[in-house]
Amino acid sequence: MTSPGLAQISGPNDKGIATPAESFPQEPGSDYFLANYDQYEAYLKKLASQSDKIKLIDIGKSAEGRTMWVAAVSSPANIARLEHYRGIAQQLAKADGISDEQAQALAAEGKAVVWIDAGMHATETVTTQSQIHVLYRMLTGDDAETKRILDDVIILFGHDNPDGLQLVADWYMRNEDKTKREFRTIPRLYQKYVGHDNNRDSFMAHMPETENVNRVLFREWFPQIIFNQHQTGPAGMVVFVPPFRDPFNYNYEPLLMTELQEVGSTMHSRLVAEGKGGSGMRSAAPYSTWHNGMERSVAYFHNSIGLLTEIIGGPTPETIPLVPDNQLARNDEPLPIRPQEWHLADSLEYQWSLDRAVLDYASRNRDRLLYNIYKMGRNGIEAGQRDSWTTTPGDIDALEEAAKGRPAPEATGYFRSAKRVDPGLYDEVLQAPERRDPRAYILPPAQRDAPTTIAFLNALLKNGVDVLQASQPFTAAGKQYPAGSFVVQTGQAYRPHVLDMFEPQDHPHDEEYPGGPPKAPYDITGYTLSEQMGVTYDRVFESVDGPFTKVSGLLGVPEGQIVGEGKAGWLLRHETNNSFILTNRLLKQKLPVSWIKQQTSAQGVDFAPGAVWVPASAKSRAIVAAAVKELGINAYAADAAPTGETMAIKPVRVGLVDQYGGVMPAGWTRFLLEQYEFPFKVVYPGELDKGNLKASYDVLLFANGTVPVNGGPWRGRPVTMPDPQEIPAQYRPWLGKVSEEKTVPQLDRFAKAGGTIIAVGSAAQLATMLGAPLQPALAKTVDGKLAPLDSKEFYIPGAILDAKVDPTAPLAYGVPAEVNMFFDHSQSFNLTGDGSQVKRISWYDSASPLRSGWALGQEKLNGTTAIADVDLGKGKLFVMGPEVTQRGQPYPTFKFLFNGILYGPASAEK
């Protein structure tokens, strides 16, 4: 197609409303220009001052402190009654306390609510520049379709990542020579901590942007459609548009998936009707609907239609390549497009058509959308109040196993070739009593790490889940529970989300073709949050009622206290992550802290190895007394100092390794270090290569992805650096990458001089580079060199595994003897040598360690080592094959990292 030109996009300025062309230094959507967030925000405010069809809503601050705005757009009459229509949307989405007849009346009265966002991934620039024009067009359009949409629909235009837009746009525009403008060389992540993973944070909601958006979507506005816009499109096409490929998550309401296909088909049809070719669906891209961490997919667990588009384009013109396979029309690409030069303005026109298609669908199906979200919520409530079942691949495997040796009915009819089994097995297997879904989950107040349990419950609350708390003791399923227990009933509108957070994911064995290699999932397959966070709970399979109060807002940790009157000092349990915050506060004030190596007791409480000992002083008492109240941990007073062997903990100088452009796991680690108040400095490879590292650091921390993978049995991507002349001088010291030739010798000197190296995920390849007595176990020898196992032999693409732990080892203090470990194409190890240099800290001792997700060849892990403590001269190398800090979710395994930071330097003093 030929670029429409921006004059057509903006339209005439005859409404008293400022056009994009006159409101920005250059018109958004034109070649070689990107509007930044400051300019976008100013335009929003200008539009709000000029039109009665828009209202700005402040939804909170970004990670860097920018205001996040939602622009509510509708007819003036609807804008005047926004709160009324918001209330209707809430009643219908929560589906609680209203009848079908009342729901139908509310649906007839209400307005469809549609969320359309921009900027989630800041280098995907089409969405932000497009939104500016879509807003203008919706506020100035006089055509019948626009008027109908504004009468029927409340549109929430959001921006997911203000900080990223400001960074990327300013970086792109820094160059006076427009032909040299680019954003591939931005120096850091475009969200302060997690970059691209800001769209993997939805069920956890760690980042402020995610929490703000979730609050709008699932606690305040309850849109029936959530449109999350991205780029880039498949090669040789323009845009990917739903429907998606299988598998979808088995917890969803079926009606949601059919509605999703309706809307997707409507979007494709509009493009085709307008002669806009190059849209693809299903097999055109790898997107599935399994993982709960993305904005458009978390929508499905809340009965909202989640849409994702991935479009080409950007401020620098490009060319659509000729891809032969995409020139033959098929169901998944009905109208191919010819290769041609492509401009950002072209993408804006496509995005406008896609937005209009969604809004037109919402308008024409307003009352049906509103009633159906009620219906799905009501189905969830009813399913949680009776016996119900969710069929997963494991159930089908059990069905087929049970069918062996059982006569099947005679095959008749046109589809007589279909496999049939005894129909009696449906009730016997698929609806066996032991396979039914729980009606409730009960979390008693006595938890191994109570503040972590509160964090888990807050993750549910941030997603709009109803959480109850008992004001008095009660009985459920014959068991007595104390006051203060939390109850999460599955009989609620957001039942799919509840089940997904508590129950293991059972991802199907998905093959590229029968007998072929596994088909890569989109993102990860197992992430059950209750399992990752080590929460203690009971599944209850009968209705639960009692003296319960619904939790309002987010929970604070219950205040801790100083227990007892002992004068010598205080003991803290190592099991609570928040004990590290108190430890770091004490160390910051240069106050003594020790770990007790043996079991001990105080105030009638038994402490496992690793209890934290804080000697008493006036200064330490003030810090301990204030911290325990805030952090929800107890300090147990003792009359005498411990008599057993202790390890003195000292302040440490931590270097967190990162690289130019930013590594997301390093960003997640930075976030955790800040949350738990560890002092640290970000270190770049160039500084490592200079050596003399022990003069500046006690600990060097390498997160997954910070050590480039150069073949062998390791997973990762090649690392490329920009030409130094392409970037400002201030960022040039960040260039470089960890190398075996330059960096590893300096790391060897650092460790042997008493330094600690912590290597997580793919960075664990430092073990072989440093000559540690560890051999990659998930490998084979090809032409005399180690190579990865074939994916048909071993394949675990993001899952939760069961691992054993030695909790008497300082690196594992506070970790239970059996822990859930997140494993994503990770490496495991066999110990070599005589064992004097290395200690196994965590390992797999089962042929079937999978707890949640998908694992092929998992038996190959049996007997291998996940985490090892290696002596290197006077120092330590802690090798952690799994991602123990994965996206800030597996709270029990954070302790491996936190212990390593403090234990390594302490052990070097012995």
Coordinates of N, CA and C in Angstrom, one line a residue, residues 466-615:
D466 N -11.2 -12.2 45.6 CA -11.8 -12.0 47.0 C -11.1 -12.9 48.0
V467 N -10.5 -12.4 49.0 CA -9.9 -13.1 50.1 C -10.6 -12.8 51.4
L468 N -10.9 -13.9 52.1 CA -11.6 -13.7 53.4 C -10.7 -14.0 54.5
Q469 N -11.0 -13.4 55.7 CA -10.2 -13.7 56.9 C -11.2 -14.0 58.1
A470 N -10.8 -15.1 58.8 CA -11.6 -15.5 59.9 C -11.4 -14.6 61.2
S471 N -12.5 -14.1 61.7 CA -12.4 -13.3 63.0 C -12.4 -14.2 64.2
Q472 N -12.9 -15.5 64.0 CA -12.9 -16.4 65.2 C -12.5 -17.8 64.6
P473 N -12.2 -18.7 65.6 CA -11.9 -20.1 65.1 C -13.1 -20.7 64.4
F474 N -12.8 -21.6 63.5 CA -13.9 -22.3 62.7 C -13.4 -23.7 62.3
T475 N -14.4 -24.4 61.9 CA -14.1 -25.8 61.4 C -14.4 -26.0 59.9
A476 N -13.6 -26.6 59.2 CA -13.8 -26.9 57.8 C -13.3 -28.3 57.5
A477 N -14.1 -29.1 56.9 CA -13.7 -30.5 56.5 C -13.2 -31.3 57.7
G478 N -13.8 -31.0 58.9 CA -13.5 -31.7 60.1 C -12.2 -31.2 60.8
K479 N -11.6 -30.1 60.3 CA -10.4 -29.6 60.9 C -10.6 -28.3 61.5
Q480 N -10.0 -28.0 62.7 CA -10.2 -26.8 63.3 C -9.1 -25.8 62.9
Y481 N -9.6 -24.6 62.6 CA -8.6 -23.5 62.1 C -8.7 -22.3 63.1
P482 N -7.6 -21.6 63.4 CA -7.7 -20.5 64.3 C -8.2 -19.2 63.7
A483 N -8.6 -18.3 64.5 CA -8.9 -17.0 64.1 C -7.6 -16.4 63.4
G484 N -7.9 -15.6 62.4 CA -6.8 -15.0 61.6 C -6.4 -15.8 60.3
S485 N -7.0 -17.0 60.2 CA -6.8 -17.8 59.0 C -7.4 -17.1 57.8
F486 N -6.8 -17.3 56.7 CA -7.3 -16.7 55.4 C -8.0 -17.8 54.6
V487 N -9.1 -17.4 54.0 CA -9.9 -18.4 53.1 C -10.0 -17.8 51.7
V488 N -9.6 -18.6 50.7 CA -9.8 -18.1 49.4 C -10.8 -19.1 48.7
Q489 N -12.0 -18.7 48.5 CA -13.0 -19.6 48.0 C -12.9 -19.6 46.4
T490 N -13.1 -20.8 45.9 CA -13.1 -20.9 44.4 C -14.5 -20.5 43.8
G491 N -15.5 -20.4 44.7 CA -16.8 -19.9 44.2 C -16.8 -18.4 44.1
Q492 N -16.1 -17.9 43.1 CA -16.1 -16.4 42.9 C -15.9 -16.2 41.4
A493 N -16.1 -15.0 41.0 CA -16.1 -14.7 39.5 C -14.7 -14.9 38.9
Y494 N -13.7 -14.7 39.7 CA -12.3 -14.9 39.2 C -11.8 -16.3 39.5
R495 N -12.6 -17.2 39.6 CA -12.2 -18.6 39.8 C -11.1 -19.1 39.0
P496 N -11.1 -18.8 37.7 CA -9.9 -19.3 36.9 C -8.6 -18.8 37.4
H497 N -8.5 -17.6 37.9 CA -7.3 -17.0 38.4 C -6.9 -17.7 39.7
V498 N -7.9 -17.9 40.6 CA -7.7 -18.6 41.8 C -7.1 -20.0 41.6
L499 N -7.7 -20.8 40.7 CA -7.2 -22.1 40.4 C -5.8 -22.1 39.9
D500 N -5.5 -21.1 39.0 CA -4.2 -21.0 38.3 C -3.1 -20.6 39.3
M501 N -3.4 -19.9 40.4 CA -2.4 -19.5 41.3 C -2.2 -20.6 42.4
F502 N -3.1 -21.5 42.6 CA -3.0 -22.6 43.6 C -2.7 -24.0 43.0
E503 N -3.2 -24.3 41.8 CA -3.0 -25.6 41.3 C -1.9 -25.7 40.3
P504 N -1.2 -26.8 40.2 CA -0.2 -27.0 39.2 C -0.7 -26.9 37.8
Q505 N 0.1 -26.2 37.0 CA -0.2 -26.2 35.5 C 0.2 -27.5 34.9
D506 N -0.6 -28.1 34.1 CA -0.4 -29.3 33.4 C -0.4 -29.1 31.9
H507 N 0.8 -28.6 31.5 CA 1.0 -28.3 30.1 C 1.0 -29.5 29.2
P508 N 0.3 -29.6 28.0 CA 0.4 -30.7 27.2 C 1.7 -31.0 26.6
H509 N 2.0 -32.2 26.2 CA 3.2 -32.5 25.4 C 2.9 -32.1 24.0
D510 N 3.5 -31.0 23.6 CA 3.2 -30.3 22.3 C 4.3 -30.5 21.3
E511 N 4.0 -31.2 20.2 CA 5.1 -31.6 19.2 C 4.9 -30.8 18.0
E512 N 6.1 -30.5 17.3 CA 6.0 -29.8 16.0 C 5.3 -30.7 15.0
Y513 N 5.4 -32.0 15.1 CA 4.7 -32.9 14.3 C 4.7 -34.3 15.1
P514 N 3.8 -35.2 14.8 CA 3.8 -36.5 15.6 C 5.2 -37.1 15.6
G515 N 5.7 -37.3 16.7 CA 7.1 -37.9 16.9 C 8.2 -37.0 16.7
G516 N 7.9 -35.7 16.5 CA 8.9 -34.7 16.3 C 9.4 -34.0 17.6
P517 N 10.2 -33.0 17.4 CA 10.7 -32.3 18.6 C 9.6 -31.5 19.3
P518 N 9.8 -31.2 20.6 CA 8.7 -30.4 21.3 C 8.6 -29.0 20.6
K519 N 7.3 -28.5 20.6 CA 7.0 -27.2 20.1 C 7.2 -26.2 21.2
A520 N 8.0 -25.2 21.0 CA 8.3 -24.3 22.1 C 7.1 -23.6 22.6
P521 N 6.8 -23.5 23.9 CA 5.7 -22.7 24.3 C 6.0 -21.2 24.2
Y522 N 4.9 -20.4 24.3 CA 5.2 -19.0 24.4 C 5.4 -18.6 25.9
D523 N 6.6 -18.3 26.2 CA 7.1 -18.1 27.5 C 7.1 -19.4 28.3
I524 N 6.7 -19.5 29.6 CA 7.0 -20.6 30.4 C 5.7 -21.4 30.6
T525 N 5.9 -22.6 31.2 CA 4.7 -23.6 31.3 C 4.2 -23.8 32.7
G526 N 5.1 -23.6 33.7 CA 4.7 -23.9 35.1 C 5.1 -22.7 36.0
Y527 N 4.2 -22.2 36.7 CA 4.5 -21.0 37.5 C 3.6 -20.9 38.8
T528 N 2.9 -22.0 39.2 CA 2.0 -21.9 40.3 C 2.5 -21.1 41.4
L529 N 1.8 -20.0 41.7 CA 2.4 -19.0 42.7 C 2.5 -19.5 44.1
S530 N 1.4 -20.2 44.5 CA 1.5 -20.7 45.9 C 2.6 -21.7 46.1
E531 N 3.0 -22.4 45.1 CA 4.1 -23.4 45.1 C 5.4 -22.6 45.1
Q532 N 5.5 -21.6 44.2 CA 6.7 -20.9 44.1 C 7.0 -20.1 45.4
M533 N 6.0 -19.6 46.1 CA 6.2 -18.8 47.3 C 6.2 -19.6 48.6
G534 N 6.1 -20.9 48.5 CA 6.2 -21.8 49.7 C 5.1 -21.6 50.7
V535 N 3.9 -21.3 50.3 CA 2.8 -21.0 51.2 C 2.2 -22.3 51.7
T536 N 1.8 -22.4 52.9 CA 1.1 -23.5 53.5 C -0.4 -23.3 53.4
Y537 N -1.1 -24.3 52.9 CA -2.5 -24.2 52.8 C -3.1 -25.6 52.7
D538 N -4.4 -25.6 52.9 CA -5.2 -26.9 52.8 C -6.2 -26.7 51.7
R539 N -6.3 -27.7 50.9 CA -7.4 -27.8 49.9 C -8.6 -28.3 50.6
V540 N -9.8 -27.7 50.4 CA -11.0 -28.2 51.0 C -12.0 -28.4 49.9
F541 N -12.6 -29.6 49.9 CA -13.5 -30.1 48.8 C -15.0 -30.1 49.2
E542 N -15.3 -29.3 50.2 CA -16.7 -29.1 50.6 C -16.9 -27.6 50.8
S543 N -18.1 -27.2 50.9 CA -18.4 -25.8 51.1 C -17.9 -25.3 52.4
V544 N -17.3 -24.1 52.5 CA -16.7 -23.6 53.7 C -17.5 -22.3 54.1
D545 N -17.9 -22.3 55.3 CA -18.6 -21.0 55.8 C -18.1 -20.8 57.2
G546 N -18.2 -19.6 57.6 CA -17.7 -19.3 59.0 C -17.7 -17.8 59.3
P547 N -17.1 -17.4 60.3 CA -17.0 -16.0 60.7 C -16.0 -15.2 59.9
F548 N -16.3 -15.1 58.6 CA -15.3 -14.5 57.7 C -15.7 -13.1 57.3
T549 N -14.6 -12.3 57.1 CA -14.8 -10.9 56.7 C -13.9 -10.8 55.4
K550 N -14.5 -10.1 54.4 CA -13.8 -9.9 53.1 C -12.7 -8.9 53.4
V551 N -11.5 -9.2 52.9 CA -10.3 -8.3 53.0 C -10.6 -7.1 52.1
S552 N -10.4 -5.9 52.6 CA -10.5 -4.7 51.7 C -9.2 -4.1 51.6
G553 N -8.8 -3.6 50.4 CA -7.5 -3.1 50.2 C -6.4 -4.2 50.2
L554 N -5.2 -3.8 50.4 CA -4.1 -4.7 50.5 C -3.8 -5.0 52.0
L555 N -3.2 -6.1 52.2 CA -2.8 -6.5 53.6 C -1.5 -6.0 54.0
G556 N -1.4 -5.6 55.2 CA -0.1 -5.3 55.8 C 0.4 -6.5 56.6
V557 N 1.7 -6.6 56.8 CA 2.2 -7.8 57.6 C 1.7 -7.5 59.1
P558 N 1.3 -8.5 59.8 CA 1.0 -8.4 61.2 C 2.3 -7.9 62.0
E559 N 2.1 -7.0 62.9 CA 3.3 -6.5 63.6 C 4.0 -7.7 64.4
G560 N 5.3 -7.7 64.2 CA 6.1 -8.6 65.0 C 6.4 -8.0 66.4
Q561 N 7.1 -8.7 67.2 CA 7.3 -8.2 68.6 C 8.6 -8.8 69.1
I562 N 9.1 -8.2 70.2 CA 10.2 -8.8 70.9 C 9.5 -9.7 72.0
V563 N 9.9 -11.0 72.0 CA 9.3 -12.0 72.8 C 10.3 -12.2 74.0
G564 N 9.8 -12.0 75.2 CA 10.7 -12.3 76.4 C 11.4 -11.1 76.9
E565 N 12.1 -11.3 78.0 CA 12.8 -10.2 78.6 C 14.3 -10.4 78.8
G566 N 14.9 -11.3 78.0 CA 16.3 -11.6 78.1 C 17.1 -10.4 77.8
K567 N 18.3 -10.2 78.4 CA 19.1 -9.0 78.3 C 20.3 -9.2 77.4
A568 N 20.6 -10.5 77.0 CA 21.9 -10.7 76.3 C 21.7 -10.3 74.8
G569 N 20.6 -10.5 74.2 CA 20.4 -10.3 72.8 C 19.1 -11.0 72.3
W570 N 19.1 -11.1 71.0 CA 17.8 -11.6 70.4 C 18.2 -12.6 69.3
L571 N 17.3 -13.6 69.2 CA 17.4 -14.6 68.1 C 16.3 -14.4 67.1
L572 N 16.6 -14.5 65.8 CA 15.7 -14.4 64.7 C 15.6 -15.7 63.9
R573 N 14.5 -16.0 63.4 CA 14.4 -17.2 62.6 C 14.9 -16.9 61.2
H574 N 15.7 -17.8 60.7 CA 16.3 -17.6 59.3 C 15.3 -17.9 58.2
E575 N 14.2 -18.5 58.6 CA 13.2 -18.9 57.6 C 12.5 -17.7 57.0
T576 N 12.5 -16.6 57.6 CA 11.8 -15.4 57.1 C 12.7 -14.6 56.3
N577 N 12.3 -14.3 55.0 CA 13.1 -13.4 54.2 C 13.3 -12.1 54.8
N578 N 12.3 -11.6 55.5 CA 12.5 -10.2 56.1 C 13.5 -10.1 57.2
S579 N 14.0 -11.3 57.7 CA 15.1 -11.2 58.6 C 16.4 -10.7 58.0
F580 N 16.5 -10.8 56.6 CA 17.6 -10.2 55.9 C 17.6 -8.7 55.9
I581 N 16.3 -8.1 55.9 CA 16.2 -6.7 56.0 C 16.8 -6.2 57.3
L582 N 16.3 -6.8 58.4 CA 16.8 -6.4 59.7 C 18.3 -6.6 59.8
T583 N 18.8 -7.7 59.3 CA 20.3 -8.0 59.3 C 21.0 -6.8 58.6
N584 N 20.5 -6.5 57.4 CA 21.2 -5.4 56.7 C 21.1 -4.0 57.4
R585 N 20.0 -3.8 58.1 CA 19.9 -2.5 58.8 C 20.9 -2.5 60.0
L586 N 21.1 -3.6 60.6 CA 22.1 -3.7 61.7 C 23.5 -3.6 61.1
L587 N 23.8 -4.3 60.0 CA 25.1 -4.2 59.4 C 25.4 -2.8 59.0
K588 N 24.4 -2.1 58.5 CA 24.6 -0.7 58.0 C 25.1 0.2 59.1
Q589 N 24.6 -0.1 60.4 CA 25.0 0.7 61.5 C 26.3 0.1 62.2
K590 N 26.9 -0.9 61.5 CA 28.1 -1.6 62.0 C 27.9 -2.3 63.4
L591 N 26.7 -2.8 63.5 CA 26.4 -3.6 64.7 C 26.6 -5.1 64.5
P592 N 27.0 -5.8 65.5 CA 27.4 -7.2 65.3 C 26.1 -8.1 65.0
V593 N 26.3 -9.0 64.1 CA 25.3 -10.0 63.8 C 26.0 -11.3 63.5
S594 N 25.4 -12.5 64.0 CA 26.0 -13.8 63.8 C 25.0 -14.8 63.4
W595 N 25.4 -15.9 62.7 CA 24.5 -17.0 62.5 C 25.0 -18.1 63.4
I596 N 24.0 -18.8 64.0 CA 24.4 -19.9 64.9 C 24.3 -21.2 64.0
K597 N 25.4 -22.0 64.0 CA 25.5 -23.1 63.1 C 24.6 -24.3 63.6
Q598 N 24.4 -24.5 64.9 CA 23.7 -25.6 65.4 C 22.2 -25.2 65.7
Q599 N 21.4 -26.2 65.9 CA 20.1 -26.0 66.4 C 20.1 -25.3 67.8
T600 N 19.2 -24.5 68.1 CA 19.2 -23.8 69.4 C 17.7 -23.5 69.8
S601 N 17.5 -22.9 70.9 CA 16.2 -22.6 71.4 C 16.2 -21.3 72.3
A602 N 15.1 -20.7 72.3 CA 14.9 -19.5 73.2 C 13.4 -19.3 73.3
Q603 N 13.0 -18.9 74.6 CA 11.6 -18.6 74.8 C 10.6 -19.7 74.4
G604 N 11.1 -20.9 74.5 CA 10.3 -22.1 74.1 C 10.2 -22.3 72.6
V605 N 11.0 -21.7 71.9 CA 11.0 -21.8 70.4 C 12.2 -22.5 70.0
D606 N 12.1 -23.5 69.1 CA 13.3 -24.2 68.6 C 13.7 -23.5 67.3
F607 N 15.0 -23.3 67.1 CA 15.5 -22.7 65.9 C 16.4 -23.7 65.1
A608 N 16.1 -23.8 63.8 CA 17.0 -24.6 63.0 C 18.3 -24.0 62.8
P609 N 19.3 -24.7 62.3 CA 20.6 -24.1 62.0 C 20.5 -22.9 61.2
G610 N 21.3 -21.8 61.6 CA 21.3 -20.6 60.9 C 20.5 -19.5 61.6
A611 N 20.0 -19.7 62.8 CA 19.3 -18.7 63.5 C 20.2 -17.4 63.6
V612 N 19.6 -16.3 63.5 CA 20.4 -15.0 63.5 C 20.5 -14.5 65.0
W613 N 21.7 -14.2 65.4 CA 21.9 -13.8 66.8 C 22.4 -12.3 66.7
V614 N 21.7 -11.5 67.5 CA 21.9 -10.0 67.6 C 22.3 -9.7 69.0
P615 N 23.5 -9.4 69.4 CA 23.9 -9.1 70.7 C 23.2 -7.8 71.1

